[in-house]
PDB file of C-alpha atoms in Angstrom:
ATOM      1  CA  UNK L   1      -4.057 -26.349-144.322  1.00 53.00           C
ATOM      2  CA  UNK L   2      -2.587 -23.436-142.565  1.00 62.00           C
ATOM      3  CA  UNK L   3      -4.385 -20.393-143.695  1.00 90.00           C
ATOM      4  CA  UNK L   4      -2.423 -17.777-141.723  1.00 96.00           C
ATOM      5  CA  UNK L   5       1.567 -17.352-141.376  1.00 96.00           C
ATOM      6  CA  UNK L   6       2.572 -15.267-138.891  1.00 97.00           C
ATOM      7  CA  UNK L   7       6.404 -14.284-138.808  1.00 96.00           C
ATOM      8  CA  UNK L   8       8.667 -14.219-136.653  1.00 97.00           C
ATOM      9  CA  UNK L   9       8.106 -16.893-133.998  1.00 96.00           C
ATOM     10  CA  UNK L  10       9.571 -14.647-131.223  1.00 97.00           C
ATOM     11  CA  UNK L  11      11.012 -10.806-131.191  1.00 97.00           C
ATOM     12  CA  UNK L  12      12.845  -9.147-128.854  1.00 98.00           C
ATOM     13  CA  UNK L  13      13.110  -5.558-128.562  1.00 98.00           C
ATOM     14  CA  UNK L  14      14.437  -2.427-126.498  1.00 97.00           C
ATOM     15  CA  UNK L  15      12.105  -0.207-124.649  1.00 97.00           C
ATOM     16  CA  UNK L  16      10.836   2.473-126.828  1.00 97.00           C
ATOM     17  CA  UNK L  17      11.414   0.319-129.841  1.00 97.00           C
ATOM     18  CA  UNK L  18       9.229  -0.446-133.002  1.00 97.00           C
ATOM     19  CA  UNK L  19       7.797  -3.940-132.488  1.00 98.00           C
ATOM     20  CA  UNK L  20       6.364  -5.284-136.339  1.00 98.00           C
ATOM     21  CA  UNK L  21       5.044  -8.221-136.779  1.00 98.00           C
ATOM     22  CA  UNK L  22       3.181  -9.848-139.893  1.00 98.00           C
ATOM     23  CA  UNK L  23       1.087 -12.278-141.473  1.00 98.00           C
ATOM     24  CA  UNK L  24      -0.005 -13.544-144.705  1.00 98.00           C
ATOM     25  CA  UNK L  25      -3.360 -15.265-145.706  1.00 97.00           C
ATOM     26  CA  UNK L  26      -4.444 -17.172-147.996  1.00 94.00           C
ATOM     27  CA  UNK L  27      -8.314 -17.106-148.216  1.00 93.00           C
ATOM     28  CA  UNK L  28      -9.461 -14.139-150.217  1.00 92.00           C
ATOM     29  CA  UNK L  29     -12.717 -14.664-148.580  1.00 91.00           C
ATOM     30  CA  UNK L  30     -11.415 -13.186-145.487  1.00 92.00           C
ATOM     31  CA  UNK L  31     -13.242  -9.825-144.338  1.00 90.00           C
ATOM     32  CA  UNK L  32     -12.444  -9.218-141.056  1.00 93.00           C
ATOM     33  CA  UNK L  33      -8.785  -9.425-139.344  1.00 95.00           C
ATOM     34  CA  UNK L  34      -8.282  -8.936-135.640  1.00 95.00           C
ATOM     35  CA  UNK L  35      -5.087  -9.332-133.622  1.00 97.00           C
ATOM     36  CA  UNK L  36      -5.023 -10.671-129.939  1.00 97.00           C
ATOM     37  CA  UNK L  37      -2.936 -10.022-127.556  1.00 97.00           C
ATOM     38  CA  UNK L  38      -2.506 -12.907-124.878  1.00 95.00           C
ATOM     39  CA  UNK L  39      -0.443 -13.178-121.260  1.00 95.00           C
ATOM     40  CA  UNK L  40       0.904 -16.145-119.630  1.00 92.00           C
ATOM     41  CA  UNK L  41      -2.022 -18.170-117.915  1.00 89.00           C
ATOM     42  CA  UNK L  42      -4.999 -15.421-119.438  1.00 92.00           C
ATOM     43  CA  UNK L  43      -7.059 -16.366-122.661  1.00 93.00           C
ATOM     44  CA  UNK L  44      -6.240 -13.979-125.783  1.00 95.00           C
ATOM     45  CA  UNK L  45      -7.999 -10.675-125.504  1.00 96.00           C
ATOM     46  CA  UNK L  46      -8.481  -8.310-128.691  1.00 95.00           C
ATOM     47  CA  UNK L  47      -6.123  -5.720-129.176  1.00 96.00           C
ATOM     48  CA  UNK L  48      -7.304  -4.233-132.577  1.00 96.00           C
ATOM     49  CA  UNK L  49      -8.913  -4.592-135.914  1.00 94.00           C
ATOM     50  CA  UNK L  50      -9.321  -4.347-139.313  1.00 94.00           C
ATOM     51  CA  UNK L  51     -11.480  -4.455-141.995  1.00 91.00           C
ATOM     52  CA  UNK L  52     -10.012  -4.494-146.336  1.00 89.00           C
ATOM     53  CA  UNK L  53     -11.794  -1.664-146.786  1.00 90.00           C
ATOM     54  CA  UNK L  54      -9.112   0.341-145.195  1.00 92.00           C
ATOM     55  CA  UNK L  55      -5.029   0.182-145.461  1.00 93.00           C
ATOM     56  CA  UNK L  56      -4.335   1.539-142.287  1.00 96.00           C
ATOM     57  CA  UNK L  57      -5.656   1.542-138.973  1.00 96.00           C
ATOM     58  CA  UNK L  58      -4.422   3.063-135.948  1.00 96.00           C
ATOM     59  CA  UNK L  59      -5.247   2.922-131.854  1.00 95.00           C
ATOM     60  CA  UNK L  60      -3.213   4.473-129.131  1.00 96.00           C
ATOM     61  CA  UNK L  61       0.497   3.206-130.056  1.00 97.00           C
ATOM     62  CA  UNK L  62      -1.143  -0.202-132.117  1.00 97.00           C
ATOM     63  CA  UNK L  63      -1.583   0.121-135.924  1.00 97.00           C
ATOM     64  CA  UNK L  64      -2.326  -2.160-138.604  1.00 96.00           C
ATOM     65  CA  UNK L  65      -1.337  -1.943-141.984  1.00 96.00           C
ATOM     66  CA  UNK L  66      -3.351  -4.489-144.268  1.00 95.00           C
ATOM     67  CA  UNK L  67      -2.233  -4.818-148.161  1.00 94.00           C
ATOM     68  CA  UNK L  68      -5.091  -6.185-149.880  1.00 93.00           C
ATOM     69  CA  UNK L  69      -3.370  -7.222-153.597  1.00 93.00           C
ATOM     70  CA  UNK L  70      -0.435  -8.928-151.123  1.00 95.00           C
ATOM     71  CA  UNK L  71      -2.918 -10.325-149.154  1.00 95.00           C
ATOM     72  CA  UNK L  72      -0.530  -9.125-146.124  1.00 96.00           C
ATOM     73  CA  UNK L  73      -1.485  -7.436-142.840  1.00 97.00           C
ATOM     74  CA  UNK L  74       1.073  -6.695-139.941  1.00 98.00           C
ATOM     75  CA  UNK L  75       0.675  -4.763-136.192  1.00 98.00           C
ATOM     76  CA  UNK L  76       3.157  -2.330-135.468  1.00 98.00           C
ATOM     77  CA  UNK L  77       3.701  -1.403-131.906  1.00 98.00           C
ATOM     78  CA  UNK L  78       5.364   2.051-131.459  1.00 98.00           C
ATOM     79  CA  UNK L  79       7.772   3.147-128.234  1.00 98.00           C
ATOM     80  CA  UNK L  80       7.254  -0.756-126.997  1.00 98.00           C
ATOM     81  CA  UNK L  81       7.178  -1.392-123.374  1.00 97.00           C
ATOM     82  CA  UNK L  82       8.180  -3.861-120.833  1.00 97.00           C
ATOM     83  CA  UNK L  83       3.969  -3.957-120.546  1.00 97.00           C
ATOM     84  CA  UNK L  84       3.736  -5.397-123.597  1.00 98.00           C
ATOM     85  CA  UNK L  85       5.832  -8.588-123.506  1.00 98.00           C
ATOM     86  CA  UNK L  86       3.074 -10.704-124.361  1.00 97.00           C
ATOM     87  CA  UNK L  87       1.916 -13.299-127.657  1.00 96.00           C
ATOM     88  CA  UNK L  88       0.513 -11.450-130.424  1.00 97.00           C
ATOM     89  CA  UNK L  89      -1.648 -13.518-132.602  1.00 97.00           C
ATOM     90  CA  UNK L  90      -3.026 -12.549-135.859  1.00 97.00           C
ATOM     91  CA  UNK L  91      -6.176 -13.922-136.853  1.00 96.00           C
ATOM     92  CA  UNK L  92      -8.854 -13.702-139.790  1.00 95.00           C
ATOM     93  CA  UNK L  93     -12.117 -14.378-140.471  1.00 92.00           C
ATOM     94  CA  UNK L  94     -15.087 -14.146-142.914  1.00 89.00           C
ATOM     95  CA  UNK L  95     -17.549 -11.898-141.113  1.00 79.00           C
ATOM     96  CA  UNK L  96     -20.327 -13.878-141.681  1.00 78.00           C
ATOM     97  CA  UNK L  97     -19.267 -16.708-140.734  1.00 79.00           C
ATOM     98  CA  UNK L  98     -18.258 -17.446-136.795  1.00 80.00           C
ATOM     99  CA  UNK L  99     -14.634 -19.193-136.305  1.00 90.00           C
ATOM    100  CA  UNK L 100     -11.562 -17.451-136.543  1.00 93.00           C
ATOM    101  CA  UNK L 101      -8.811 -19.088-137.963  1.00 94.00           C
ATOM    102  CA  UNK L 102      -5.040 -17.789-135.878  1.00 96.00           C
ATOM    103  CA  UNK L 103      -1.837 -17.236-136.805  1.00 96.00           C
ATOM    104  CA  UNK L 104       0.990 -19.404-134.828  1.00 95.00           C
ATOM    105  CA  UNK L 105       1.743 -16.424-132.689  1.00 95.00           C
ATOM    106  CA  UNK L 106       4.939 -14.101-131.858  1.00 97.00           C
ATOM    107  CA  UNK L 107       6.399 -14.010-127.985  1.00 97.00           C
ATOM    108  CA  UNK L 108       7.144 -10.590-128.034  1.00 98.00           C
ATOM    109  CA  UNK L 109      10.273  -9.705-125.261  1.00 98.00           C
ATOM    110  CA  UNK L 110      10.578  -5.853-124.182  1.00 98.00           C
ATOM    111  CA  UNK L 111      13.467  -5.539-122.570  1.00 96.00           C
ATOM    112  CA  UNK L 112      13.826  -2.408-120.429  1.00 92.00           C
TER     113      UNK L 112
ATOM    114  CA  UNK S   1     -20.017  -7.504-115.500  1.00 57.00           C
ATOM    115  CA  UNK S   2     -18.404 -11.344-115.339  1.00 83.00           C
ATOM    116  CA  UNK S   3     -16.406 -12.552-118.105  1.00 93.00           C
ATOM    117  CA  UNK S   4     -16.294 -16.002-119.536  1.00 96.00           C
ATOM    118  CA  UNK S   5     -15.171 -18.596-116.863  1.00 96.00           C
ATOM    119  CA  UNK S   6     -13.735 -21.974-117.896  1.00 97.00           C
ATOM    120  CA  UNK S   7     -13.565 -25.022-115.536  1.00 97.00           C
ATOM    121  CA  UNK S   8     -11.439 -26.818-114.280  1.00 97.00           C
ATOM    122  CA  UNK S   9      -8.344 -24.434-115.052  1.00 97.00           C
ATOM    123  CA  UNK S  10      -6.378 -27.771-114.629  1.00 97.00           C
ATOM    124  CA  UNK S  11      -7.094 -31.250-115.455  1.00 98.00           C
ATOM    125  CA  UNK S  12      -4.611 -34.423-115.468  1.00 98.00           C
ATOM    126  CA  UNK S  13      -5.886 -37.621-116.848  1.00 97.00           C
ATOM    127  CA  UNK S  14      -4.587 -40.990-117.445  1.00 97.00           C
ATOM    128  CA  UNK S  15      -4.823 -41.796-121.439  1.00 97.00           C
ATOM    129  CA  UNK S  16      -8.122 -43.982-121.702  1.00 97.00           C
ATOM    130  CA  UNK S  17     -10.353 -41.852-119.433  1.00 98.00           C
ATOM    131  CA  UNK S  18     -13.202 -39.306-119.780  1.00 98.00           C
ATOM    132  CA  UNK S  19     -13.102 -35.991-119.881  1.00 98.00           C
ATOM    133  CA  UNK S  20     -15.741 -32.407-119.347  1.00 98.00           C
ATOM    134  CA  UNK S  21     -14.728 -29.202-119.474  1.00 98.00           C
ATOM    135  CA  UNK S  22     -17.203 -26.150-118.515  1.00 98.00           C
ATOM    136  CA  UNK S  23     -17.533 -23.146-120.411  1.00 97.00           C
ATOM    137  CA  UNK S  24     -19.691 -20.238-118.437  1.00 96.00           C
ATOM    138  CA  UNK S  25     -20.559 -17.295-121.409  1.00 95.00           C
ATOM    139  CA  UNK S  26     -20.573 -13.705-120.943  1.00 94.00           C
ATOM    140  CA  UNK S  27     -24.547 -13.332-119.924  1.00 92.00           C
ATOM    141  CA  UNK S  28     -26.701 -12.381-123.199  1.00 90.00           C
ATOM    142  CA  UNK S  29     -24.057 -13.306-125.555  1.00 91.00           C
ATOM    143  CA  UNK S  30     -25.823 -16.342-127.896  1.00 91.00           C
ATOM    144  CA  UNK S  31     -22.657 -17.503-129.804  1.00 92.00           C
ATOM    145  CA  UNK S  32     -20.199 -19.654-127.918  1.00 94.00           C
ATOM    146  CA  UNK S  33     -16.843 -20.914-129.401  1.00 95.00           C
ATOM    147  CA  UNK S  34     -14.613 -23.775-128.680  1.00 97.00           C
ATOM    148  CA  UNK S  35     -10.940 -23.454-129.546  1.00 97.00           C
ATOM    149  CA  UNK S  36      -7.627 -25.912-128.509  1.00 97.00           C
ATOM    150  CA  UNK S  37      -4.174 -24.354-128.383  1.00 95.00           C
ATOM    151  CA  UNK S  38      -1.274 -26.501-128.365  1.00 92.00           C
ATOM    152  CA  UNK S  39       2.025 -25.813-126.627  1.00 87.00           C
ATOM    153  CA  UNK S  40       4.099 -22.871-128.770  1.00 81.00           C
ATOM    154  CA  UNK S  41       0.594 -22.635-131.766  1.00 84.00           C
ATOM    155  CA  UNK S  42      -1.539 -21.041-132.271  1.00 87.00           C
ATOM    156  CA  UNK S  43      -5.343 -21.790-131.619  1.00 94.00           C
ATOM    157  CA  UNK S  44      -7.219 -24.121-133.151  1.00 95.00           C
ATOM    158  CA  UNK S  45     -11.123 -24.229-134.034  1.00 95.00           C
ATOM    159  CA  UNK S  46     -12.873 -26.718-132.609  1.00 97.00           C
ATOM    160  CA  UNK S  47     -16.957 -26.000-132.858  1.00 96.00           C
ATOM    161  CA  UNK S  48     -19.575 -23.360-132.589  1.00 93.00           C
ATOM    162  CA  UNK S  49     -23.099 -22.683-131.046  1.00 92.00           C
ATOM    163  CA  UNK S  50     -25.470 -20.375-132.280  1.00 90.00           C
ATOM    164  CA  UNK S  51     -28.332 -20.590-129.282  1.00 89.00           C
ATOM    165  CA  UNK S  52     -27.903 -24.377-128.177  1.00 89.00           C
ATOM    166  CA  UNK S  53     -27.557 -25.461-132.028  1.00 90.00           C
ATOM    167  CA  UNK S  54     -23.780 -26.135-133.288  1.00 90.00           C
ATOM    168  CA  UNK S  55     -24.091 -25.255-136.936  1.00 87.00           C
ATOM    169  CA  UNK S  56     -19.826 -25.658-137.624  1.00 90.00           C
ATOM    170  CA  UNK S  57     -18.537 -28.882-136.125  1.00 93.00           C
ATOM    171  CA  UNK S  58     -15.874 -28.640-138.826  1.00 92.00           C
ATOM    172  CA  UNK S  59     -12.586 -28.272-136.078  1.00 94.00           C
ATOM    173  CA  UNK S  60     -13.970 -31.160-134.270  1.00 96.00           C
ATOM    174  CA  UNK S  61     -10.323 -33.972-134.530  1.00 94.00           C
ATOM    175  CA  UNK S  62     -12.370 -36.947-134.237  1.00 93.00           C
ATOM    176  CA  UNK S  63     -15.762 -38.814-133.040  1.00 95.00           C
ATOM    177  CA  UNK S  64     -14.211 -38.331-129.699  1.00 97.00           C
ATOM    178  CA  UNK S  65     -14.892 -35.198-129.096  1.00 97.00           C
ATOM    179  CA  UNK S  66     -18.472 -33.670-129.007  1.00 97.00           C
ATOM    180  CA  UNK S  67     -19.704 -30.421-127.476  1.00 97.00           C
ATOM    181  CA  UNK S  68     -23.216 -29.088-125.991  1.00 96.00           C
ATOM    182  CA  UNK S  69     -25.026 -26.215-125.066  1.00 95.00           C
ATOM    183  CA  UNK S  70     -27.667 -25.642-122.444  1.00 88.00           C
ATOM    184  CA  UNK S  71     -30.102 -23.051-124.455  1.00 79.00           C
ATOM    185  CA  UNK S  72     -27.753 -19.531-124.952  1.00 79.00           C
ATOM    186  CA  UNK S  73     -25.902 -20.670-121.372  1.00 91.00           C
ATOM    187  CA  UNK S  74     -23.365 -23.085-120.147  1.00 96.00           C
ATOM    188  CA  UNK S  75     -21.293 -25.411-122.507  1.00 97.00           C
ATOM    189  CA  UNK S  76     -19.615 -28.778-121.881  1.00 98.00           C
ATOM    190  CA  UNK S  77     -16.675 -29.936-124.164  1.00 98.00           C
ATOM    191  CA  UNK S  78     -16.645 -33.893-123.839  1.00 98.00           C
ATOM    192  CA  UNK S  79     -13.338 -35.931-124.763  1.00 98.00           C
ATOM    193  CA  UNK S  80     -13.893 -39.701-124.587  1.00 98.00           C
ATOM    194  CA  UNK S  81     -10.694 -42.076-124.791  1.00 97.00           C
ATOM    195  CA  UNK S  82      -8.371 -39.423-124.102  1.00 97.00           C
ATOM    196  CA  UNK S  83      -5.238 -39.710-125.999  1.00 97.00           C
ATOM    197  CA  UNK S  84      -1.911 -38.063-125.014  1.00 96.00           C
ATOM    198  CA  UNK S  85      -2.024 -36.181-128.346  1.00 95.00           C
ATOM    199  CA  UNK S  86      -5.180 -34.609-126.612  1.00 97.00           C
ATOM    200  CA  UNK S  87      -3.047 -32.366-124.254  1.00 97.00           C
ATOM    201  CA  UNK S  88      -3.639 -28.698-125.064  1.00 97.00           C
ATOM    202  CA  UNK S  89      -5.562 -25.825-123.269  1.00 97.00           C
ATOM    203  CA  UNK S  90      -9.138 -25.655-124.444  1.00 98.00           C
ATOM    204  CA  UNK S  91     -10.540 -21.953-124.554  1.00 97.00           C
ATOM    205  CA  UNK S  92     -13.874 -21.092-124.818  1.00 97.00           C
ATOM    206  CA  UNK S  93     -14.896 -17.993-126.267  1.00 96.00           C
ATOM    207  CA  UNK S  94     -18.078 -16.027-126.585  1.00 94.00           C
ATOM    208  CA  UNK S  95     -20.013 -12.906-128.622  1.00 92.00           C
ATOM    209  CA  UNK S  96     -23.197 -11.353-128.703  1.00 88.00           C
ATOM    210  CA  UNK S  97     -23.717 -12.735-132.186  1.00 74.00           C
ATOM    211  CA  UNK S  98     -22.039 -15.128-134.441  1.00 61.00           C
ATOM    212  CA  UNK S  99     -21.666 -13.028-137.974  1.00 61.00           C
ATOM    213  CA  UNK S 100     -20.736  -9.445-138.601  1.00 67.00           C
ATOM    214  CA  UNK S 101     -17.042  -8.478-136.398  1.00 76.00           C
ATOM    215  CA  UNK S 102     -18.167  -9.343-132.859  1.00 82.00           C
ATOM    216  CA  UNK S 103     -15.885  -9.524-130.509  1.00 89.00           C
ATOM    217  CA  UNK S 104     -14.750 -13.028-129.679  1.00 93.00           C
ATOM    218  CA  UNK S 105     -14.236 -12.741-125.864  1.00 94.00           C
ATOM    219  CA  UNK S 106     -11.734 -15.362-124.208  1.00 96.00           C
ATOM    220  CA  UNK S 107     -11.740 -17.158-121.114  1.00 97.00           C
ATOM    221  CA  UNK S 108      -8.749 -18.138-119.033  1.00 96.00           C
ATOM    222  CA  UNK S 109      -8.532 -21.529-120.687  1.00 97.00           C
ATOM    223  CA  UNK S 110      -8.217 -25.462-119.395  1.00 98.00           C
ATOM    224  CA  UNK S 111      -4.857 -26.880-119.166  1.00 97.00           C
ATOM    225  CA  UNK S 112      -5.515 -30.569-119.898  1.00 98.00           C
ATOM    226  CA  UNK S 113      -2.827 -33.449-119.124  1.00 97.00           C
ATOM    227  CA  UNK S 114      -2.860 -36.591-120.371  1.00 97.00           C
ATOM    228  CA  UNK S 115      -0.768 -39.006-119.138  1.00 96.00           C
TER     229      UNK S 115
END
């Protein structure tokens, strides 16, 4: 049972450009949503998070907007760079609990 | 300080044969994570360790794979049989503490082949 979708599969974009990408879940149990950020050859590392509480959250040029009654969250990236051609993956997880289940990831192409 | 180390990075098998892959935790963290990512998905739960106890073997695919933990320290990821469905990098992850939001920190990952 796939419990995240994460759209699109790949995105390119200019330099400078907005980068969006989003996912949908299904377990309203779900308290806690991260996204990681992964290179070729390095394990994901986390980029940013979120908890329902809040509809927005913002770091540096990374923000997350999370719609609780859609159950929808997405990661914009703002004036993209060539630095951040990377896979995004969303993922979610009940606090309490330990595993986080991933989205199937977005290969995210800056071009400059 | 260190961060989690994974061993080998590579590993090519023939189908039928053994497998161990090494997980090395941040130092102090006491929750340890197994995960398998597939060419082009996304990853995969597999099993986690509170201490050297594995309360969630839920991910686990099948009786051939088990897992353990020496006390809040190293962790060895056992595949018996290998099967070419089986080929996937294995990443280990590890936090100071299993609930609340963590940080799940990643290692590099093992590429494993099976032929």
């Amino acid at each position: 049972q796939q419990q995240v979708k994460q759209s699109p599969q790949s995105l390119i974009v200019q330099k400078g450009g907005i980068s969006i990408i989003n996912c949908a879940y299904e377990n309203t149990a779900f308290d806690y949503f991260p996204w990681y950020q992964q290179f070729p050859g390095k394990g994901p590392a986390l980029l940013i998070a979120i908890r329902p509480d809040v509809s927005e959250k913002k770091e540096g040029r990374f923000t997350i907007s999370f719609n609780k009654s859609a159950k929808q969250f997405s990661l914009h990236i703002m004036d993209s760079q060539p630095g951040d051609s990377a896979t995004y993956f969303c993922a979610a997880k009940i606090a309490s609990y330990g595993k986080l289940t991933f989205g199937q990831g977005t290969i995210l192409t800056v071009h400059p | 300080g260190a961060g989690v180390s994974q061993s080998p990075s590579n590993k090519v098998t023939e189908k039928g044969k053994d497998v161990e892959l090494r997980c090395d935790p941040i130092s102090g963290h006491t929750a340890l994570y197994w995960y398998r990512q597939r060419l082009g998905q996304g990853l995969e739960f597999l099993i986690y360790f509170q201490g050297n106890s594995a309360p969630d073997k839920s991910g686990l695919p099948s009786d051939r794979f088990s897992a353990e933990r020496t006390g809040e320290s190293v962790s060895t990821l056992t595949i018996q049989r290998t099967q070419q469905e089986d080929s996937a990098v294995y990443l280990c992850a590890s936090s100071l503490a299993r609930g609340g939001t963590d940080t799940q920190y990643f290692g590099p990952g093992t590429r494993l082949t099976v032929l």
